[in-house]
Amino acid sequence: MFAAVVPPAEVVEHLDAFLEVRRAAGRFRWVPVEHLHVTVAFFAEVADRRLDDLVERLGRAAARRTSFEAAVAGGGAFPSPARARVVWAGLDVDDHGHTELTRLATGARAAASRAGVPVDGQRFRAHVTVARVGQPQEVSSWVRLLDGYRGPTWTVDHLTLVASYLGEGPRGRPRYQPVEEFALGG
């Protein structure tokens, strides 16, 4: 499972249209458009007995945050463009948005921890994974390409808890299912 900011359809469709004409040039596993999101907290295993507590605590964490404006813009690669395993698009937010998004991630992780759910992942960095790379490779040209991209602005006003079922989607990919949506406080 993971807690995520899920951009609205018009935002992901805009990014998809930008990438569509370029995908054939990249030997990557492209993320399906319906999977594009910003993960704020990742939970490798959530025991059934912990789910209700997790949902309640995530709801409270989201209610403490206020809405903000964001746009998918720019790009990068993990761990680096020289030896990339992941190609991503960035998230452009103002100072208020940066603070709220960072606190949302911190709150979601704390909510999980208090619910007895282990939190996986490293330091939070807002991004939308657009492709995965089988073997580490140099992707600086893709990062430059994404640096020139800016999608439409939208209001981030909710957090979504998503269940991920590995191997159950098309072509052995994960299948994502929204479990709960939490409104931000204002």
Short mmCIF file of N, CA and C in Angstrom, two decimals:
data_model
loop_
_atom_site.label_atom_id
_atom_site.label_comp_id
_atom_site.label_asym_id
_atom_site.label_seq_id
_atom_site.Cartn_x
_atom_site.Cartn_y
_atom_site.Cartn_z
N MET A 1 0.85 -1.18 0.00
CA MET A 1 0.00 0.00 0.00
C MET A 1 0.89 1.23 0.00
N PHE A 2 0.29 2.34 -0.43
CA PHE A 2 1.00 3.60 -0.35
C PHE A 2 0.00 4.74 -0.24
N ALA A 3 0.45 5.84 0.35
CA ALA A 3 -0.33 7.07 0.41
C ALA A 3 0.22 7.98 -0.66
N ALA A 4 -0.68 8.57 -1.46
CA ALA A 4 -0.22 9.33 -2.62
C ALA A 4 -1.09 10.55 -2.89
N VAL A 5 -0.46 11.49 -3.56
CA VAL A 5 -1.18 12.60 -4.20
C VAL A 5 -1.38 12.15 -5.64
N VAL A 6 -2.64 12.03 -6.03
CA VAL A 6 -2.96 11.55 -7.38
C VAL A 6 -3.46 12.75 -8.20
N PRO A 7 -2.71 13.14 -9.22
CA PRO A 7 -3.14 14.27 -10.05
C PRO A 7 -4.44 13.94 -10.78
N PRO A 8 -5.24 14.95 -11.09
CA PRO A 8 -6.48 14.71 -11.84
C PRO A 8 -6.19 14.24 -13.27
N ALA A 9 -7.21 13.69 -13.90
CA ALA A 9 -7.08 13.08 -15.23
C ALA A 9 -6.45 14.02 -16.24
N GLU A 10 -6.86 15.29 -16.27
CA GLU A 10 -6.33 16.20 -17.29
C GLU A 10 -4.83 16.43 -17.12
N VAL A 11 -4.34 16.34 -15.89
CA VAL A 11 -2.91 16.52 -15.63
C VAL A 11 -2.12 15.31 -16.14
N VAL A 12 -2.59 14.10 -15.81
CA VAL A 12 -1.86 12.92 -16.26
C VAL A 12 -2.00 12.74 -17.77
N GLU A 13 -3.13 13.12 -18.34
CA GLU A 13 -3.30 13.03 -19.80
C GLU A 13 -2.35 13.98 -20.53
N HIS A 14 -2.12 15.16 -19.96
CA HIS A 14 -1.20 16.13 -20.55
C HIS A 14 0.22 15.56 -20.55
N LEU A 15 0.64 15.00 -19.41
CA LEU A 15 1.97 14.38 -19.32
C LEU A 15 2.06 13.18 -20.25
N ASP A 16 1.02 12.38 -20.32
CA ASP A 16 1.00 11.22 -21.20
C ASP A 16 1.16 11.65 -22.66
N ALA A 17 0.47 12.70 -23.07
CA ALA A 17 0.57 13.19 -24.45
C ALA A 17 1.99 13.66 -24.75
N PHE A 18 2.63 14.32 -23.79
CA PHE A 18 4.01 14.78 -23.96
C PHE A 18 4.96 13.59 -24.14
N LEU A 19 4.76 12.53 -23.34
CA LEU A 19 5.64 11.37 -23.39
C LEU A 19 5.33 10.44 -24.55
N GLU A 20 4.07 10.37 -24.96
CA GLU A 20 3.64 9.38 -25.96
C GLU A 20 4.48 9.40 -27.22
N VAL A 21 4.74 10.57 -27.76
CA VAL A 21 5.48 10.66 -29.01
C VAL A 21 6.97 10.39 -28.83
N ARG A 22 7.41 10.26 -27.59
CA ARG A 22 8.83 10.07 -27.30
C ARG A 22 9.15 8.67 -26.76
N ARG A 23 8.15 7.92 -26.36
CA ARG A 23 8.37 6.64 -25.67
C ARG A 23 9.17 5.64 -26.50
N ALA A 24 8.96 5.60 -27.78
CA ALA A 24 9.67 4.62 -28.62
C ALA A 24 11.18 4.81 -28.58
N ALA A 25 11.63 6.01 -28.26
CA ALA A 25 13.07 6.30 -28.23
C ALA A 25 13.74 5.83 -26.93
N GLY A 26 12.94 5.51 -25.92
CA GLY A 26 13.50 5.08 -24.65
C GLY A 26 13.23 3.62 -24.37
N ARG A 27 14.28 2.87 -24.10
CA ARG A 27 14.12 1.44 -23.80
C ARG A 27 13.87 1.28 -22.31
N PHE A 28 12.71 1.75 -21.91
CA PHE A 28 12.33 1.73 -20.50
C PHE A 28 11.02 0.96 -20.34
N ARG A 29 10.70 0.65 -19.11
CA ARG A 29 9.36 0.16 -18.77
C ARG A 29 8.57 1.39 -18.35
N TRP A 30 7.75 1.87 -19.26
CA TRP A 30 6.99 3.10 -19.01
C TRP A 30 5.84 2.82 -18.05
N VAL A 31 5.67 3.73 -17.11
CA VAL A 31 4.59 3.60 -16.14
C VAL A 31 3.26 3.88 -16.84
N PRO A 32 2.26 3.01 -16.69
CA PRO A 32 0.96 3.27 -17.31
C PRO A 32 0.36 4.57 -16.77
N VAL A 33 -0.35 5.28 -17.62
CA VAL A 33 -0.89 6.59 -17.26
C VAL A 33 -1.76 6.51 -16.00
N GLU A 34 -2.48 5.42 -15.83
CA GLU A 34 -3.35 5.31 -14.65
C GLU A 34 -2.57 5.07 -13.36
N HIS A 35 -1.27 4.88 -13.45
CA HIS A 35 -0.43 4.67 -12.27
C HIS A 35 0.37 5.91 -11.88
N LEU A 36 0.24 7.00 -12.62
CA LEU A 36 1.04 8.20 -12.33
C LEU A 36 0.52 8.86 -11.05
N HIS A 37 1.44 9.08 -10.11
CA HIS A 37 1.08 9.66 -8.81
C HIS A 37 2.36 10.12 -8.11
N VAL A 38 2.18 10.82 -7.00
CA VAL A 38 3.30 11.22 -6.13
C VAL A 38 3.15 10.44 -4.84
N THR A 39 4.03 9.48 -4.60
CA THR A 39 3.98 8.70 -3.36
C THR A 39 4.50 9.57 -2.21
N VAL A 40 3.71 9.69 -1.15
CA VAL A 40 4.18 10.43 0.03
C VAL A 40 4.62 9.48 1.14
N ALA A 41 4.11 8.23 1.12
CA ALA A 41 4.54 7.22 2.09
C ALA A 41 4.26 5.84 1.50
N PHE A 42 5.21 4.93 1.68
CA PHE A 42 5.07 3.58 1.15
C PHE A 42 5.05 2.58 2.30
N PHE A 43 4.07 1.68 2.26
CA PHE A 43 3.91 0.68 3.31
C PHE A 43 3.99 -0.70 2.65
N ALA A 44 5.10 -1.40 2.82
CA ALA A 44 5.29 -2.69 2.14
C ALA A 44 4.25 -3.71 2.57
N GLU A 45 3.93 -3.73 3.84
CA GLU A 45 2.95 -4.69 4.34
C GLU A 45 2.06 -4.02 5.37
N VAL A 46 0.75 -4.14 5.14
CA VAL A 46 -0.22 -3.62 6.10
C VAL A 46 -1.09 -4.80 6.54
N ALA A 47 -0.93 -5.18 7.80
CA ALA A 47 -1.73 -6.28 8.34
C ALA A 47 -3.20 -5.84 8.39
N ASP A 48 -4.10 -6.76 8.09
CA ASP A 48 -5.53 -6.44 8.10
C ASP A 48 -5.96 -5.80 9.40
N ARG A 49 -5.43 -6.26 10.52
CA ARG A 49 -5.82 -5.73 11.82
C ARG A 49 -5.36 -4.29 12.04
N ARG A 50 -4.43 -3.81 11.19
CA ARG A 50 -3.90 -2.44 11.33
C ARG A 50 -4.56 -1.45 10.37
N LEU A 51 -5.31 -1.96 9.39
CA LEU A 51 -5.83 -1.10 8.33
C LEU A 51 -6.77 -0.03 8.84
N ASP A 52 -7.73 -0.35 9.70
CA ASP A 52 -8.68 0.65 10.18
C ASP A 52 -7.97 1.78 10.93
N ASP A 53 -6.99 1.41 11.76
CA ASP A 53 -6.23 2.42 12.50
C ASP A 53 -5.42 3.29 11.53
N LEU A 54 -4.82 2.66 10.52
CA LEU A 54 -4.07 3.42 9.52
C LEU A 54 -4.98 4.41 8.80
N VAL A 55 -6.14 3.96 8.37
CA VAL A 55 -7.09 4.83 7.67
C VAL A 55 -7.49 6.01 8.56
N GLU A 56 -7.80 5.74 9.80
CA GLU A 56 -8.20 6.81 10.72
C GLU A 56 -7.07 7.83 10.92
N ARG A 57 -5.87 7.34 11.10
CA ARG A 57 -4.73 8.23 11.35
C ARG A 57 -4.33 9.01 10.09
N LEU A 58 -4.41 8.38 8.92
CA LEU A 58 -4.13 9.11 7.68
C LEU A 58 -5.16 10.22 7.47
N GLY A 59 -6.40 9.94 7.80
CA GLY A 59 -7.44 10.97 7.69
C GLY A 59 -7.14 12.18 8.56
N ARG A 60 -6.69 11.93 9.78
CA ARG A 60 -6.33 13.04 10.68
C ARG A 60 -5.10 13.80 10.17
N ALA A 61 -4.13 13.05 9.65
CA ALA A 61 -2.92 13.70 9.12
C ALA A 61 -3.28 14.60 7.94
N ALA A 62 -4.14 14.14 7.05
CA ALA A 62 -4.55 14.94 5.88
C ALA A 62 -5.34 16.16 6.32
N ALA A 63 -6.19 16.00 7.32
CA ALA A 63 -7.03 17.12 7.79
C ALA A 63 -6.19 18.25 8.37
N ARG A 64 -4.98 17.96 8.82
CA ARG A 64 -4.10 19.00 9.38
C ARG A 64 -3.41 19.85 8.30
N ARG A 65 -3.48 19.41 7.06
CA ARG A 65 -2.81 20.11 5.97
C ARG A 65 -3.82 20.95 5.19
N THR A 66 -3.31 21.94 4.49
CA THR A 66 -4.17 22.78 3.65
C THR A 66 -3.86 22.51 2.18
N SER A 67 -4.83 22.80 1.34
CA SER A 67 -4.65 22.57 -0.10
C SER A 67 -3.60 23.53 -0.65
N PHE A 68 -3.06 23.17 -1.82
CA PHE A 68 -2.04 24.00 -2.45
C PHE A 68 -2.04 23.72 -3.94
N GLU A 69 -1.42 24.60 -4.69
CA GLU A 69 -1.33 24.47 -6.14
C GLU A 69 -0.05 23.72 -6.51
N ALA A 70 -0.15 22.89 -7.55
CA ALA A 70 1.01 22.12 -8.01
C ALA A 70 0.93 21.94 -9.52
N ALA A 71 2.07 21.68 -10.12
CA ALA A 71 2.14 21.33 -11.54
C ALA A 71 3.27 20.33 -11.71
N VAL A 72 3.05 19.36 -12.58
CA VAL A 72 4.13 18.44 -12.92
C VAL A 72 5.07 19.21 -13.84
N ALA A 73 6.34 19.29 -13.45
CA ALA A 73 7.31 20.08 -14.22
C ALA A 73 8.72 19.60 -13.92
N GLY A 74 9.56 19.64 -14.94
CA GLY A 74 10.95 19.25 -14.76
C GLY A 74 11.11 17.75 -14.68
N GLY A 75 12.31 17.32 -14.36
CA GLY A 75 12.54 15.89 -14.28
C GLY A 75 13.88 15.55 -13.67
N GLY A 76 14.10 14.26 -13.51
CA GLY A 76 15.34 13.78 -12.94
C GLY A 76 15.40 12.27 -13.04
N ALA A 77 16.37 11.71 -12.35
CA ALA A 77 16.55 10.27 -12.35
C ALA A 77 17.14 9.83 -11.02
N PHE A 78 16.76 8.64 -10.59
CA PHE A 78 17.31 8.03 -9.38
C PHE A 78 18.15 6.85 -9.78
N PRO A 79 19.31 6.59 -9.20
CA PRO A 79 19.95 7.45 -8.23
C PRO A 79 20.61 8.68 -8.84
N SER A 80 20.91 8.62 -10.15
CA SER A 80 21.50 9.76 -10.84
C SER A 80 21.26 9.59 -12.34
N PRO A 81 21.34 10.68 -13.11
CA PRO A 81 21.18 10.54 -14.56
C PRO A 81 22.25 9.65 -15.21
N ALA A 82 23.41 9.56 -14.58
CA ALA A 82 24.50 8.76 -15.15
C ALA A 82 24.26 7.26 -15.00
N ARG A 83 23.55 6.85 -13.94
CA ARG A 83 23.30 5.42 -13.68
C ARG A 83 21.86 5.23 -13.24
N ALA A 84 20.94 5.69 -14.05
CA ALA A 84 19.53 5.73 -13.68
C ALA A 84 18.89 4.35 -13.61
N ARG A 85 18.02 4.20 -12.62
CA ARG A 85 17.12 3.05 -12.51
C ARG A 85 15.67 3.52 -12.67
N VAL A 86 15.45 4.81 -12.39
CA VAL A 86 14.12 5.42 -12.45
C VAL A 86 14.24 6.78 -13.13
N VAL A 87 13.32 7.07 -14.04
CA VAL A 87 13.20 8.39 -14.66
C VAL A 87 11.91 8.99 -14.12
N TRP A 88 11.99 10.26 -13.67
CA TRP A 88 10.83 10.87 -13.06
C TRP A 88 10.60 12.30 -13.53
N ALA A 89 9.34 12.71 -13.39
CA ALA A 89 8.96 14.11 -13.60
C ALA A 89 8.83 14.74 -12.23
N GLY A 90 9.18 16.02 -12.15
CA GLY A 90 9.15 16.71 -10.88
C GLY A 90 7.79 17.31 -10.57
N LEU A 91 7.72 17.95 -9.44
CA LEU A 91 6.50 18.64 -9.01
C LEU A 91 6.88 20.06 -8.66
N ASP A 92 6.23 21.01 -9.32
CA ASP A 92 6.50 22.43 -9.07
C ASP A 92 5.44 22.96 -8.11
N VAL A 93 5.89 23.41 -6.95
CA VAL A 93 5.02 24.00 -5.94
C VAL A 93 5.70 25.25 -5.40
N ASP A 94 4.89 26.18 -4.88
CA ASP A 94 5.47 27.37 -4.25
C ASP A 94 5.91 27.01 -2.83
N ASP A 95 6.36 28.00 -2.06
CA ASP A 95 6.85 27.73 -0.71
C ASP A 95 5.77 27.10 0.17
N HIS A 96 4.54 27.63 0.08
CA HIS A 96 3.44 27.08 0.86
C HIS A 96 3.21 25.62 0.47
N GLY A 97 3.17 25.34 -0.83
CA GLY A 97 2.95 23.99 -1.31
C GLY A 97 4.06 23.05 -0.88
N HIS A 98 5.30 23.52 -0.94
CA HIS A 98 6.43 22.69 -0.51
C HIS A 98 6.29 22.31 0.96
N THR A 99 5.95 23.30 1.78
CA THR A 99 5.78 23.05 3.21
C THR A 99 4.64 22.07 3.45
N GLU A 100 3.50 22.29 2.80
CA GLU A 100 2.34 21.42 3.01
C GLU A 100 2.61 20.00 2.53
N LEU A 101 3.25 19.86 1.37
CA LEU A 101 3.54 18.54 0.83
C LEU A 101 4.54 17.79 1.72
N THR A 102 5.56 18.47 2.16
CA THR A 102 6.55 17.86 3.06
C THR A 102 5.89 17.43 4.37
N ARG A 103 5.05 18.29 4.91
CA ARG A 103 4.36 17.96 6.17
C ARG A 103 3.33 16.84 5.96
N LEU A 104 2.72 16.80 4.78
CA LEU A 104 1.79 15.71 4.47
C LEU A 104 2.53 14.38 4.45
N ALA A 105 3.70 14.35 3.83
CA ALA A 105 4.51 13.13 3.80
C ALA A 105 4.95 12.73 5.21
N THR A 106 5.41 13.69 5.98
CA THR A 106 5.83 13.42 7.36
C THR A 106 4.65 12.91 8.18
N GLY A 107 3.49 13.55 8.02
CA GLY A 107 2.30 13.14 8.75
C GLY A 107 1.82 11.76 8.37
N ALA A 108 1.87 11.43 7.07
CA ALA A 108 1.45 10.10 6.61
C ALA A 108 2.37 9.03 7.16
N ARG A 109 3.65 9.30 7.17
CA ARG A 109 4.61 8.34 7.70
C ARG A 109 4.44 8.16 9.21
N ALA A 110 4.21 9.26 9.90
CA ALA A 110 3.99 9.19 11.35
C ALA A 110 2.68 8.45 11.66
N ALA A 111 1.65 8.69 10.87
CA ALA A 111 0.36 8.01 11.06
C ALA A 111 0.55 6.50 10.93
N ALA A 112 1.29 6.09 9.93
CA ALA A 112 1.53 4.66 9.73
C ALA A 112 2.31 4.07 10.91
N SER A 113 3.33 4.77 11.31
CA SER A 113 4.15 4.29 12.41
C SER A 113 3.32 4.13 13.69
N ARG A 114 2.46 5.11 13.97
CA ARG A 114 1.61 5.04 15.17
C ARG A 114 0.57 3.92 15.05
N ALA A 115 0.20 3.57 13.82
CA ALA A 115 -0.75 2.48 13.61
C ALA A 115 -0.05 1.12 13.60
N GLY A 116 1.25 1.11 13.79
CA GLY A 116 2.00 -0.14 13.81
C GLY A 116 2.30 -0.68 12.43
N VAL A 117 2.30 0.21 11.43
CA VAL A 117 2.58 -0.18 10.05
C VAL A 117 3.98 0.30 9.69
N PRO A 118 4.89 -0.60 9.33
CA PRO A 118 6.24 -0.17 8.96
C PRO A 118 6.21 0.68 7.69
N VAL A 119 7.02 1.73 7.70
CA VAL A 119 7.12 2.63 6.55
C VAL A 119 8.42 2.35 5.83
N ASP A 120 8.33 2.14 4.52
CA ASP A 120 9.51 1.89 3.71
C ASP A 120 9.89 3.16 2.97
N GLY A 121 11.07 3.14 2.41
CA GLY A 121 11.50 4.26 1.58
C GLY A 121 12.49 5.15 2.27
N GLN A 122 13.03 6.02 1.45
CA GLN A 122 14.04 6.94 1.94
C GLN A 122 13.43 8.31 2.15
N ARG A 123 14.28 9.30 2.27
CA ARG A 123 13.83 10.68 2.46
C ARG A 123 12.86 11.05 1.34
N PHE A 124 11.79 11.76 1.70
CA PHE A 124 10.77 12.13 0.74
C PHE A 124 11.30 13.14 -0.27
N ARG A 125 11.05 12.85 -1.54
CA ARG A 125 11.35 13.79 -2.63
C ARG A 125 10.19 13.70 -3.60
N ALA A 126 9.45 14.79 -3.73
CA ALA A 126 8.25 14.80 -4.57
C ALA A 126 8.61 14.55 -6.02
N HIS A 127 8.01 13.50 -6.59
CA HIS A 127 8.25 13.17 -8.00
C HIS A 127 7.16 12.22 -8.49
N VAL A 128 7.03 12.15 -9.79
CA VAL A 128 6.13 11.21 -10.45
C VAL A 128 7.01 10.27 -11.28
N THR A 129 7.09 9.01 -10.89
CA THR A 129 7.88 8.05 -11.66
C THR A 129 7.20 7.86 -13.02
N VAL A 130 7.96 8.08 -14.10
CA VAL A 130 7.40 7.90 -15.44
C VAL A 130 7.95 6.66 -16.12
N ALA A 131 9.13 6.19 -15.70
CA ALA A 131 9.71 5.00 -16.32
C ALA A 131 10.71 4.35 -15.38
N ARG A 132 10.86 3.04 -15.56
CA ARG A 132 11.86 2.28 -14.83
C ARG A 132 12.85 1.72 -15.85
N VAL A 133 14.10 1.62 -15.42
CA VAL A 133 15.17 1.19 -16.32
C VAL A 133 15.65 -0.18 -15.84
N GLY A 134 15.71 -1.15 -16.76
CA GLY A 134 16.12 -2.51 -16.40
C GLY A 134 17.52 -2.56 -15.84
N GLN A 135 18.49 -2.10 -16.59
CA GLN A 135 19.88 -2.02 -16.15
C GLN A 135 20.23 -0.54 -16.03
N PRO A 136 21.00 -0.15 -15.01
CA PRO A 136 21.36 1.26 -14.89
C PRO A 136 21.94 1.79 -16.20
N GLN A 137 21.47 2.97 -16.60
CA GLN A 137 21.99 3.57 -17.82
C GLN A 137 21.98 5.08 -17.73
N GLU A 138 22.67 5.69 -18.65
CA GLU A 138 22.80 7.15 -18.74
C GLU A 138 21.52 7.70 -19.37
N VAL A 139 20.86 8.66 -18.69
CA VAL A 139 19.58 9.20 -19.17
C VAL A 139 19.55 10.73 -19.16
N SER A 140 20.71 11.37 -19.24
CA SER A 140 20.75 12.83 -19.17
C SER A 140 19.87 13.49 -20.23
N SER A 141 19.80 12.90 -21.42
CA SER A 141 18.97 13.51 -22.47
C SER A 141 17.49 13.47 -22.08
N TRP A 142 17.06 12.43 -21.39
CA TRP A 142 15.67 12.35 -20.92
C TRP A 142 15.41 13.36 -19.81
N VAL A 143 16.37 13.55 -18.93
CA VAL A 143 16.22 14.55 -17.87
C VAL A 143 16.12 15.94 -18.48
N ARG A 144 16.96 16.24 -19.48
CA ARG A 144 16.87 17.54 -20.16
C ARG A 144 15.52 17.71 -20.84
N LEU A 145 15.03 16.66 -21.47
CA LEU A 145 13.73 16.71 -22.12
C LEU A 145 12.64 17.03 -21.10
N LEU A 146 12.64 16.33 -19.97
CA LEU A 146 11.64 16.58 -18.93
C LEU A 146 11.82 17.95 -18.29
N ASP A 147 13.05 18.45 -18.25
CA ASP A 147 13.28 19.79 -17.70
C ASP A 147 12.51 20.86 -18.48
N GLY A 148 12.24 20.58 -19.76
CA GLY A 148 11.48 21.52 -20.58
C GLY A 148 9.97 21.35 -20.50
N TYR A 149 9.52 20.40 -19.70
CA TYR A 149 8.08 20.11 -19.59
C TYR A 149 7.46 20.85 -18.41
N ARG A 150 6.27 21.36 -18.62
CA ARG A 150 5.44 21.90 -17.54
C ARG A 150 3.99 21.61 -17.89
N GLY A 151 3.32 20.89 -17.01
CA GLY A 151 1.92 20.54 -17.21
C GLY A 151 1.00 21.58 -16.59
N PRO A 152 -0.29 21.34 -16.69
CA PRO A 152 -1.27 22.26 -16.12
C PRO A 152 -1.23 22.25 -14.59
N THR A 153 -1.57 23.38 -14.02
CA THR A 153 -1.63 23.52 -12.57
C THR A 153 -2.94 22.95 -12.06
N TRP A 154 -2.88 22.31 -10.89
CA TRP A 154 -4.10 21.84 -10.24
C TRP A 154 -3.99 22.07 -8.75
N THR A 155 -5.13 21.99 -8.07
CA THR A 155 -5.17 22.15 -6.62
C THR A 155 -5.08 20.79 -5.96
N VAL A 156 -4.04 20.60 -5.17
CA VAL A 156 -3.89 19.37 -4.40
C VAL A 156 -4.75 19.54 -3.16
N ASP A 157 -5.82 18.75 -3.08
CA ASP A 157 -6.76 18.91 -1.97
C ASP A 157 -7.14 17.59 -1.31
N HIS A 158 -6.46 16.51 -1.69
CA HIS A 158 -6.73 15.23 -1.04
C HIS A 158 -5.52 14.29 -1.11
N LEU A 159 -5.53 13.33 -0.23
CA LEU A 159 -4.53 12.27 -0.16
C LEU A 159 -5.28 10.96 -0.40
N THR A 160 -4.66 10.04 -1.12
CA THR A 160 -5.30 8.76 -1.42
C THR A 160 -4.46 7.61 -0.88
N LEU A 161 -5.13 6.68 -0.21
CA LEU A 161 -4.50 5.43 0.21
C LEU A 161 -4.78 4.42 -0.90
N VAL A 162 -3.71 3.81 -1.42
CA VAL A 162 -3.82 2.91 -2.57
C VAL A 162 -3.26 1.55 -2.20
N ALA A 163 -4.01 0.50 -2.55
CA ALA A 163 -3.51 -0.87 -2.41
C ALA A 163 -2.84 -1.26 -3.72
N SER A 164 -1.70 -1.90 -3.63
CA SER A 164 -0.95 -2.34 -4.80
C SER A 164 -0.88 -3.86 -4.79
N TYR A 165 -1.37 -4.47 -5.87
CA TYR A 165 -1.36 -5.92 -5.99
C TYR A 165 -0.33 -6.29 -7.06
N LEU A 166 0.84 -6.72 -6.61
CA LEU A 166 1.94 -7.01 -7.52
C LEU A 166 1.59 -8.15 -8.47
N GLY A 167 1.88 -7.92 -9.75
CA GLY A 167 1.70 -8.95 -10.76
C GLY A 167 0.27 -9.19 -11.21
N GLU A 168 -0.70 -8.45 -10.68
CA GLU A 168 -2.10 -8.68 -11.01
C GLU A 168 -2.63 -7.77 -12.11
N GLY A 169 -1.81 -6.84 -12.57
CA GLY A 169 -2.24 -5.94 -13.63
C GLY A 169 -1.87 -6.48 -15.00
N PRO A 170 -2.18 -5.72 -16.05
CA PRO A 170 -1.82 -6.14 -17.41
C PRO A 170 -0.31 -6.37 -17.54
N ARG A 171 0.06 -7.38 -18.27
CA ARG A 171 1.46 -7.75 -18.53
C ARG A 171 2.29 -7.94 -17.27
N GLY A 172 1.64 -8.46 -16.23
CA GLY A 172 2.35 -8.75 -14.99
C GLY A 172 2.71 -7.55 -14.15
N ARG A 173 2.17 -6.39 -14.49
CA ARG A 173 2.45 -5.18 -13.70
C ARG A 173 1.54 -5.16 -12.47
N PRO A 174 1.81 -4.23 -11.55
CA PRO A 174 0.93 -4.14 -10.39
C PRO A 174 -0.46 -3.62 -10.80
N ARG A 175 -1.43 -3.98 -9.99
CA ARG A 175 -2.76 -3.41 -10.13
C ARG A 175 -2.97 -2.51 -8.92
N TYR A 176 -3.36 -1.26 -9.17
CA TYR A 176 -3.59 -0.32 -8.08
C TYR A 176 -5.08 -0.17 -7.85
N GLN A 177 -5.46 -0.12 -6.58
CA GLN A 177 -6.85 0.08 -6.23
C GLN A 177 -6.94 1.10 -5.10
N PRO A 178 -7.59 2.25 -5.37
CA PRO A 178 -7.78 3.22 -4.29
C PRO A 178 -8.61 2.59 -3.16
N VAL A 179 -8.16 2.79 -1.93
CA VAL A 179 -8.84 2.23 -0.77
C VAL A 179 -9.65 3.31 -0.07
N GLU A 180 -9.06 4.49 0.06
CA GLU A 180 -9.70 5.58 0.77
C GLU A 180 -9.11 6.90 0.29
N GLU A 181 -9.94 7.94 0.31
CA GLU A 181 -9.48 9.28 -0.05
C GLU A 181 -9.72 10.19 1.14
N PHE A 182 -8.76 11.05 1.42
CA PHE A 182 -8.82 11.93 2.58
C PHE A 182 -8.70 13.38 2.12
N ALA A 183 -9.66 14.21 2.49
CA ALA A 183 -9.61 15.63 2.12
C ALA A 183 -8.56 16.34 2.99
N LEU A 184 -7.82 17.24 2.34
CA LEU A 184 -6.94 18.10 3.13
C LEU A 184 -7.82 19.12 3.85
N GLY A 185 -7.29 19.66 4.93
CA GLY A 185 -8.10 20.49 5.82
C GLY A 185 -8.62 21.80 5.29
N GLY A 186 -8.05 22.33 4.24
CA GLY A 186 -8.60 23.60 3.78
C GLY A 186 -7.82 24.18 2.65
#
